[in-house]
XYZ file of C-alpha atoms in Angstrom:
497
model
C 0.000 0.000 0.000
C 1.031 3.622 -0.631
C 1.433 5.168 2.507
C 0.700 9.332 2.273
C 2.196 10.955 4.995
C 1.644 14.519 6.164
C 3.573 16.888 8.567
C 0.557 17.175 11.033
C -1.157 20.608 11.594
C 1.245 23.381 10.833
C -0.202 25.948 13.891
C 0.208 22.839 16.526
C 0.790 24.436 19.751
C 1.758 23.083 23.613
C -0.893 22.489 25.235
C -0.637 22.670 29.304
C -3.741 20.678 30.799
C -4.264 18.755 33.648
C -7.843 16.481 34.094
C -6.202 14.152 36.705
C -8.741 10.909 35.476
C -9.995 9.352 32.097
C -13.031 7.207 32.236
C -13.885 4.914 28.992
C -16.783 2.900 29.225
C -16.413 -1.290 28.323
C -19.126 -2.613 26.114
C -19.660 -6.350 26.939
C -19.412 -8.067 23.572
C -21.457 -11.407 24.113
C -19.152 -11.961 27.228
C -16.087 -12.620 24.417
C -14.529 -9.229 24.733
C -14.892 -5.679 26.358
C -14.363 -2.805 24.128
C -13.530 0.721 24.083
C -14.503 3.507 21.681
C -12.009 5.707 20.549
C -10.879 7.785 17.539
C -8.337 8.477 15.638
C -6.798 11.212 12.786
C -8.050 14.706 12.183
C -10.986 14.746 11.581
C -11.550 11.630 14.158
C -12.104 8.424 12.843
C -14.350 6.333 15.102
C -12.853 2.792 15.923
C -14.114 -0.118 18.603
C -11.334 -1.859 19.969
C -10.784 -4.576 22.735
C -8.457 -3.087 25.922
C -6.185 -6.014 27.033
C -4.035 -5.610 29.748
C -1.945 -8.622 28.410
C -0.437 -6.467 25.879
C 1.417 -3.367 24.773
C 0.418 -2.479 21.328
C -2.723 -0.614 19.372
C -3.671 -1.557 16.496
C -6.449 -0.742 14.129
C -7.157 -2.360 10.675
C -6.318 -0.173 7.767
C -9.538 0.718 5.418
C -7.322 -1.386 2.960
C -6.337 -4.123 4.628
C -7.249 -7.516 3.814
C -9.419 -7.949 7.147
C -11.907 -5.259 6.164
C -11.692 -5.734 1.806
C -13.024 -9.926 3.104
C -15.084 -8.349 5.956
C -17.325 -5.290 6.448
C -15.360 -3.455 8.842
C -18.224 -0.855 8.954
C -19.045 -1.560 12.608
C -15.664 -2.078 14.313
C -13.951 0.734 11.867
C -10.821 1.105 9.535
C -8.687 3.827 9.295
C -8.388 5.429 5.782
C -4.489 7.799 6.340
C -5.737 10.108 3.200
C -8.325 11.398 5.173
C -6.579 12.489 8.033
C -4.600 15.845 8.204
C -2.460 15.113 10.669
C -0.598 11.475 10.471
C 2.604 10.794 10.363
C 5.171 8.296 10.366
C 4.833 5.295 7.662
C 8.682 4.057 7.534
C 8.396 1.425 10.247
C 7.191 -1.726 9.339
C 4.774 -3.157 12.247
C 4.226 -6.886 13.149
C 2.483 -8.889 15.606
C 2.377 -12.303 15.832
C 0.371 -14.704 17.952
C 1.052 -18.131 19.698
C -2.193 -19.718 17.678
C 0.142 -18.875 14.013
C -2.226 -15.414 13.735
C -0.215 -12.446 12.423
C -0.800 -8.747 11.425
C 1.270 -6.615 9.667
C 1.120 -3.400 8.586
C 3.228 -0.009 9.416
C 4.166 2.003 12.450
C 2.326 5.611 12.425
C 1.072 8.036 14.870
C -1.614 10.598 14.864
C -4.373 12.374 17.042
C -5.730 9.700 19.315
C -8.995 10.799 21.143
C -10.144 8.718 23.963
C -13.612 9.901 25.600
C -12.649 13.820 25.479
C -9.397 13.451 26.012
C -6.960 14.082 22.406
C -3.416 12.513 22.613
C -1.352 14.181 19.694
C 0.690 11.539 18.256
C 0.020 9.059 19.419
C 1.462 5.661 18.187
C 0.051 2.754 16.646
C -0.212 -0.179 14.086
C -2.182 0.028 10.767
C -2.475 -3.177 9.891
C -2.978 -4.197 6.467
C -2.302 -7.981 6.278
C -3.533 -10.694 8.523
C -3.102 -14.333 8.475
C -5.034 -17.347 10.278
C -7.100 -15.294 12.198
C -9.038 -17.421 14.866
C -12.719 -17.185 14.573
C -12.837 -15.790 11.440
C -15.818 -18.287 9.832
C -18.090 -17.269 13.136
C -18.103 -13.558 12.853
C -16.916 -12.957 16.820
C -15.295 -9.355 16.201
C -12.504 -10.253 14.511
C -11.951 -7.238 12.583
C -11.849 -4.933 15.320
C -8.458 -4.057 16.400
C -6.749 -4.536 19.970
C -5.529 -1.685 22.693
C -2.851 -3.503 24.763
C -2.418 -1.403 28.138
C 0.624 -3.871 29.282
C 4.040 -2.337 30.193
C 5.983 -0.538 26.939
C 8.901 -2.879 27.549
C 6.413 -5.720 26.193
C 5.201 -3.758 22.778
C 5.912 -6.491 19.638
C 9.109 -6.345 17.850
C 9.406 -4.872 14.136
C 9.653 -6.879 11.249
C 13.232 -5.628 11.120
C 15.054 -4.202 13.788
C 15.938 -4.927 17.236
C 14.553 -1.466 18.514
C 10.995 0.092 18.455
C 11.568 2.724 21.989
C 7.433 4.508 21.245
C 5.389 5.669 24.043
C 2.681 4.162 25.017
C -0.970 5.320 25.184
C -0.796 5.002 28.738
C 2.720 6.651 29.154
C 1.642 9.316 26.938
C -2.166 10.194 28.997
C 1.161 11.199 31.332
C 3.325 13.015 29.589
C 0.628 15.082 28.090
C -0.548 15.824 31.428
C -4.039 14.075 31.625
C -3.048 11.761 34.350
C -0.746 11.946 36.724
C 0.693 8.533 36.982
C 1.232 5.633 34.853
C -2.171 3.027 36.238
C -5.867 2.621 36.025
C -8.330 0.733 37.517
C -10.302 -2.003 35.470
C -14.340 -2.514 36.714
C -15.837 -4.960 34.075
C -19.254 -5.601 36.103
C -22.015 -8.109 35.824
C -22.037 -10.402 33.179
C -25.531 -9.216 32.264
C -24.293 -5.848 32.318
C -23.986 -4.463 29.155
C -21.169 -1.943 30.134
C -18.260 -1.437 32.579
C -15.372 1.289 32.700
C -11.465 1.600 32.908
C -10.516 4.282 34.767
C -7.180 5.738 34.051
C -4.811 8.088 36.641
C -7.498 7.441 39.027
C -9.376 4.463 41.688
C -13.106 4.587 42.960
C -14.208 3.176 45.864
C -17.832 3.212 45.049
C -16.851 0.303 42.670
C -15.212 -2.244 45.104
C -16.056 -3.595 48.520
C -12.903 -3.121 51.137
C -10.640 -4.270 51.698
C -8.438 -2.946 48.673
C -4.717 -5.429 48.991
C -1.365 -4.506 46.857
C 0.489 -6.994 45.299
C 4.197 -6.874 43.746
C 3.779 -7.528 40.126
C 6.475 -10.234 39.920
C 8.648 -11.734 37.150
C 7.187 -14.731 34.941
C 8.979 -17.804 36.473
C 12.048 -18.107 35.518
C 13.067 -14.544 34.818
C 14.006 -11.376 36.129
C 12.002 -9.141 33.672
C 8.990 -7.930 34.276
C 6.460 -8.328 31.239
C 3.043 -9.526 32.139
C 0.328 -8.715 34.473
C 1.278 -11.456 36.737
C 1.104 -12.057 40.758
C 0.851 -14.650 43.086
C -1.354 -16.807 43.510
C -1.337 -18.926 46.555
C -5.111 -20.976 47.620
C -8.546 -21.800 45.956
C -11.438 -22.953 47.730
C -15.090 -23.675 46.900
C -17.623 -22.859 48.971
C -21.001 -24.298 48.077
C -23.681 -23.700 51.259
C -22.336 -23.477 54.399
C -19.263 -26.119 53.245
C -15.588 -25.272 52.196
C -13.281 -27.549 50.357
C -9.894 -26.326 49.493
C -9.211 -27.175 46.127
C -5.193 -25.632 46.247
C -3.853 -24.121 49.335
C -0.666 -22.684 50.597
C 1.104 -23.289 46.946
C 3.110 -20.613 45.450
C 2.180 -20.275 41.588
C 2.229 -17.224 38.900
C -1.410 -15.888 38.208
C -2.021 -13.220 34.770
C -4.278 -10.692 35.029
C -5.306 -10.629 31.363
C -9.239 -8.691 29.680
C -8.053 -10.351 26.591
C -8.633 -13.992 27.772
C -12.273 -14.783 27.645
C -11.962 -17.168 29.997
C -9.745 -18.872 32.459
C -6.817 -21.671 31.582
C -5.536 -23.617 34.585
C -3.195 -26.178 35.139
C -3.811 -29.681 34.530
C -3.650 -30.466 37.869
C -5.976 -27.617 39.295
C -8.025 -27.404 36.139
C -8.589 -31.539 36.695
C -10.119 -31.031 40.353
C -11.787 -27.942 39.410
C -13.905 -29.147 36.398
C -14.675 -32.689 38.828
C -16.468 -30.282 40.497
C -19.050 -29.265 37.833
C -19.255 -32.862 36.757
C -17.681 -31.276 33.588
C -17.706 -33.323 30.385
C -15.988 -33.259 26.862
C -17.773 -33.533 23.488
C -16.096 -34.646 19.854
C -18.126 -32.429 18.403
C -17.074 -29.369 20.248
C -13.967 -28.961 21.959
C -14.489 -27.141 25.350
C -15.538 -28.290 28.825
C -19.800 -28.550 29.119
C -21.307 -28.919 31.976
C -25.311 -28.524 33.263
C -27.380 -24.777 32.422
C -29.193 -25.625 35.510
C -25.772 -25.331 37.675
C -25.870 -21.361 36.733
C -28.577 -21.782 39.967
C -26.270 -23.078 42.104
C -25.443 -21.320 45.557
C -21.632 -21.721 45.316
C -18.597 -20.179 44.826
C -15.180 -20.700 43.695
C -12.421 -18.126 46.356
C -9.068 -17.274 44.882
C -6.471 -15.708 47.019
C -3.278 -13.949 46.217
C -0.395 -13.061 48.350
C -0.424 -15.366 50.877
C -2.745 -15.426 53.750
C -2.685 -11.342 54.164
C -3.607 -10.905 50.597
C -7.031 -10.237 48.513
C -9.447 -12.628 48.201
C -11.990 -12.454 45.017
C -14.721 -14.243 45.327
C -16.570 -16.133 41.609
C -20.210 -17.312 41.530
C -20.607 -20.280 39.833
C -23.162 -18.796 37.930
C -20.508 -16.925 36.253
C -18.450 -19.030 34.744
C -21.766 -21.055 33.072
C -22.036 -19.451 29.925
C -24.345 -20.532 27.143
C -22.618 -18.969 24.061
C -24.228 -21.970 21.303
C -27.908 -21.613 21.275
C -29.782 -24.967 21.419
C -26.590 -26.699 22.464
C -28.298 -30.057 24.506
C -27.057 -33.585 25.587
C -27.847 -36.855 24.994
C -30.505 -36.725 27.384
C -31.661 -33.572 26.058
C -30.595 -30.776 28.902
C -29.825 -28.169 28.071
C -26.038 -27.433 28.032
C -23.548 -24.635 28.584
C -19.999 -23.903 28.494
C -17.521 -23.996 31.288
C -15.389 -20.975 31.084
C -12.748 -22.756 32.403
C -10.361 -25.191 30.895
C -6.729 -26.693 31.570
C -3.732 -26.320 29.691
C 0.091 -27.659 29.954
C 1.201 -24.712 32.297
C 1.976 -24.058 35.451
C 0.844 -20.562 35.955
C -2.649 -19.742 35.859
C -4.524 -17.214 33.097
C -7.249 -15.115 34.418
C -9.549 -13.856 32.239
C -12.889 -12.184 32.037
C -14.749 -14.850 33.792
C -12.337 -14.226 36.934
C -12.004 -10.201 36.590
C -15.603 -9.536 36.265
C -15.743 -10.488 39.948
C -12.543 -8.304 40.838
C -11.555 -4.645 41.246
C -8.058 -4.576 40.241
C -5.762 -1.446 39.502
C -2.877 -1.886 37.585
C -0.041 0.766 38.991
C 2.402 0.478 35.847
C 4.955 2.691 37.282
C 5.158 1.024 40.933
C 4.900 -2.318 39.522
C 1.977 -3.044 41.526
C -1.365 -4.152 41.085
C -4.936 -4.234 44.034
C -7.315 -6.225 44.354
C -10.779 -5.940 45.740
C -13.847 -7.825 45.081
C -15.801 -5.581 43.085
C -19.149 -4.276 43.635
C -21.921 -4.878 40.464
C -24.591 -2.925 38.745
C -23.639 0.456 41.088
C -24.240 3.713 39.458
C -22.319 5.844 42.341
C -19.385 7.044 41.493
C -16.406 8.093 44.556
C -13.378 8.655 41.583
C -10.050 9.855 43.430
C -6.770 10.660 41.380
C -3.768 8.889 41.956
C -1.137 11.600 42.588
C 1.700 10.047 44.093
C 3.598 6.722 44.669
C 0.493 4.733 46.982
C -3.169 4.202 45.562
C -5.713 5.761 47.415
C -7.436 3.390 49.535
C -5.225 0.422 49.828
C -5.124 -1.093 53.140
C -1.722 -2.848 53.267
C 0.741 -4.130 50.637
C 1.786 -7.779 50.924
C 5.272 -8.791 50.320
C 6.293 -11.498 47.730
C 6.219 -14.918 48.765
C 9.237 -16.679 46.212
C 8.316 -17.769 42.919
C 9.409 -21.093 41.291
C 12.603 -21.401 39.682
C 11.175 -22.381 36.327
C 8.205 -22.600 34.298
C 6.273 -23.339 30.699
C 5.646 -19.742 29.485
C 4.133 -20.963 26.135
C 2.048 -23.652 24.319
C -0.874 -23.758 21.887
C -3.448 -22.792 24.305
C -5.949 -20.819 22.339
C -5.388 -23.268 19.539
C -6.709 -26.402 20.488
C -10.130 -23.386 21.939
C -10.228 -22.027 19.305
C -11.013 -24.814 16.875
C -13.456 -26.294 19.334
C -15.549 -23.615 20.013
C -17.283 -22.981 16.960
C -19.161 -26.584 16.155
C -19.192 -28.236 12.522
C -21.309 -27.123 10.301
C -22.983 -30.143 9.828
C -23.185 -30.667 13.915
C -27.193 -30.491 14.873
C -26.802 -29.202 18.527
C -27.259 -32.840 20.005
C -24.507 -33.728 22.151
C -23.108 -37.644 22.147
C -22.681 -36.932 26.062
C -25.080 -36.666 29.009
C -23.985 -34.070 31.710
C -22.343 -35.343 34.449
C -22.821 -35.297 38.238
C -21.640 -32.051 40.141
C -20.050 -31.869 43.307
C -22.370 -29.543 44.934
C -26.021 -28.937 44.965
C -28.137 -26.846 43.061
C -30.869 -25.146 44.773
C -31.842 -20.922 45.648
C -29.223 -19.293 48.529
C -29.792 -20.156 51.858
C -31.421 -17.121 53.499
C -30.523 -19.052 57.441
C -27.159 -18.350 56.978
C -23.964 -20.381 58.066
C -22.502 -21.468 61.373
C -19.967 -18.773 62.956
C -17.445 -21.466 62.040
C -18.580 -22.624 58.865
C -18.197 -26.308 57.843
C -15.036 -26.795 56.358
C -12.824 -29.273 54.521
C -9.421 -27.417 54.783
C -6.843 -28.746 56.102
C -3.824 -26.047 57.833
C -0.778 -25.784 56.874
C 2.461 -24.006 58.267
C 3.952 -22.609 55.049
C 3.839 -22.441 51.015
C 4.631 -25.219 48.871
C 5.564 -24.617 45.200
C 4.550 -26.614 42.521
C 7.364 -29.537 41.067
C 9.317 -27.701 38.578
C 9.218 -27.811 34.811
C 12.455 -26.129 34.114
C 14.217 -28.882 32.278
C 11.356 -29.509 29.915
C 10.285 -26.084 29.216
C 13.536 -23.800 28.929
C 13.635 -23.516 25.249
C 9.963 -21.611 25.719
C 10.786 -19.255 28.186
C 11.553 -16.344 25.568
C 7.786 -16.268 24.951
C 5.870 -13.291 26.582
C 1.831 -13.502 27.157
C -0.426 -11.390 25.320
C -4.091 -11.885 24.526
C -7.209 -12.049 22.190
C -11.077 -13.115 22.328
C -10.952 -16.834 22.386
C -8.479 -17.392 25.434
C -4.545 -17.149 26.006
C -2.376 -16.312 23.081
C 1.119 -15.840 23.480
C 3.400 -13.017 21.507
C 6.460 -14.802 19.608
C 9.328 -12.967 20.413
């Protein structure tokens, strides 16, 4: 493609402005991916693009790029360079590549970027113009839209040539025009049924979260020093169905991503194994995902991760939430009705926490002090309590926990979103009767108790005096541990670096 570039407006001036806070509101797209609205060029070109937190780089389709001359981009957008007065750049190639073999290409260019009423002068980003095996492509789930990764700058992709890119940021650059004072934001994607939530950035509100509000170190992926991804530590799960807990992982030491570009969440064999016993989970040839009962979206119970130790944050996830019914007339053998888990296990030994885990959280992501809080998050309020983060704490958090110790070594890549992403649109010739009949869960289905619980509760933990970390995978898994986690619709993708 000819690329026309421009010097930008000739009567440009500084501009000295200070708003402290940006809010952008999240559309819920089916529960697959939350999107932003923003715009970009002069005049502003509208775009929708998904924010994911599990990577660095924007990117927007160009109006002649393959993905929207296939696919009617009208919706999502494409940016047409001609049009805009004001873009530059054009002699950087651009390239990102995916773990699942997807790739876009395009150049390197900046321009306006407007982001509610807030205008970011050049601002830097990819316009792609070729793609290749794009997931989902045959099912219509948003794949033209482009991506807004909010990650660290360290982790932006890597040129087609060159061993340098050095760009700032959206998020660096809300700073350095002024608009927020530090480098973070706080991520509220509500109720499931909700059709919106926000991202908040320079800024935390209360009214959104139930205290306590916990710091965590963002830590290095195991195995390295550098910090790239989202990730913290994760250290017990527990279920709680009625007035009965069973610990499901406790005192264990293990990497946990905090990734909106993961639909769902991947686990570990070993914890996603106990964790889909629970639901009674089942496979199906026909689609490739865990299934499990519609009716268990009624069930009183809950799944409790915690993070930091015992001092840490606690986020609580309803059952009901991680039942999704994304295949209309989807039934088994015996003709239930049936839905899928939005959970599944992997090869790993971290664990990837998607939507279906952060629509229950509050979590702010402090880029500059490498730290991220937790809450759990309140749903459906309309209040709003926003405070600006202005120096090196976050309003409102109650105590920072220290880092436990990470294990030596870990699997940082695999084809996760590979073997989802083929299963989870059925054949074609597939009638929505399942060869399977749901299996048994491990808890009961029923309304919530309104008699409460014992002071003590019932419970099936057992204590222990200190962390344990999982058996190491170091001697399997080194040649993978250049590969850095980023993010799209159907689950975990990793960036090949």
């Amino acid at each position: 493609m000819d690329f026309i570039k421009t010097p930008g407006a000739p009567n440009a001036q500084p501009r000295l402005r200070r708003r402290g806070t940006i809010t952008t509101v999240l559309g819920n797209s089916r529960d697959l991916q939350y999107l932003a609205n923003i715009s970009i060029g002069t005049p502003p070109q509208p775009f929708i693009v998904q924010i994911d937190t599990g990577s660095s780089d924007l990117w927007v389709p160009s109006v002649r790029s393959d993905l929207c001359l296939q696919n009617d981009c009208g919706a999502t957008g494409s940016f047409d360079e001609q049009l805009s007065e004001t873009v530059t750049g054009g002699e950087e190639d651009f390239d990102i590549r995916y773990g699942d073999s997807s790739e876009y290409a395009g150049l390197l260019v900046s321009d306006t970027i407007t982001i509610g009423d807030a205008a970011l002068e050049n601002g830097t980003f990819g316009l792609v113009v070729q793609s290749r095996n794009v997931p989902g492509g045959d099912i219509g789930y948003g794949t033209t839209n482009g991506v807004w990764g909010i990650s660290f700058d360290d982790s932006q992709s890597e040129l087609v040539e060159g061993d340098s890119r050095g760009y700032t940021g959206i998020v660096a650059l809300m700073k350095q025009e002024r608009l927020i004072s530090r480098m973070a934001y706080s991520l509220w994607l509500n109720d499931p049924d909700a059709n919106a939530g926000s991202i908040l950035f320079g800024g935390v509100d209360p009214a959104k979260y139930d205290a306590p509000l916990i710091g965590l170190p963002i830590v290095p992926q195991s195995g390295s020093q550098r910090i790239s991804a989202m990730n913290v530590e994760f250290t017990s799960l527990t279920f709680t169905a009625g007035c009965k807990t069973t610990a499901l992982q406790e005192n264990v030491v293990r990497s946990a991503i905090l990734d909106s570009g993961t639909t769902g969440t991947i686990l570990p064999n070993d914890l996603a194994k106990t964790f889909l016993e629970f639901f009674g989970a089942v496979t199906d040839s026909n689609i490739n995902r865990p299934l499990v009962s519609c009716s268990l979206a009624n069930a009183d119970a809950q799944f409790v991760y915690q993070f930091g130790g015992n001092s840490g944050p606690k986020i609580s996830i309803p059952v009901a939430d991680l039942v999704n019914s994304h295949i209309a007339g989807l039934q088994f053998k015996d003709g239930s009705d049936a839905c899928i888990l939005g959970v599944q296990g992997a090869d790993i030994d971290f664990l990837l926490l998607g939507d279906t885990f952060l629509r229950s959280a509050y979590v702010v992501y402090d880029l500059e002090g490498k730290q991220i809080a937790m809450a759990q998050a309140k749903l459906n309020v309309t209040t709003t309590n926003v405070q600006e983060i202005t120096g090196d704490s976050i309003p409102g958090v109650q105590t920072v926990v220290s880092s436990i110790s990470m294990p030596s070594a870990s699997r940082t890549a695999g084809a996760i979103l590979g073997d989802q992403a083929s299963g989870f649109a059925p054949n074609p010739r597939f009638d929505g009767t399942l060869s399977e009949n749901a299996g048994k869960a491990s808890f009961t289905v029923g309304p919530k108790s309104t008699a409460g619980c014992p002071s003590d509760g019932v419970k099936d933990i057992k204590s222990a005096a200190s962390f344990q970390r999982p058996p190491s995978m170091a001697g399997a898994y080194m040649a993978c541990a250049a590969i850095s986690l980023v993010s799209v619709m159907f689950g975990g993708l990793f960036l090949l670096r």
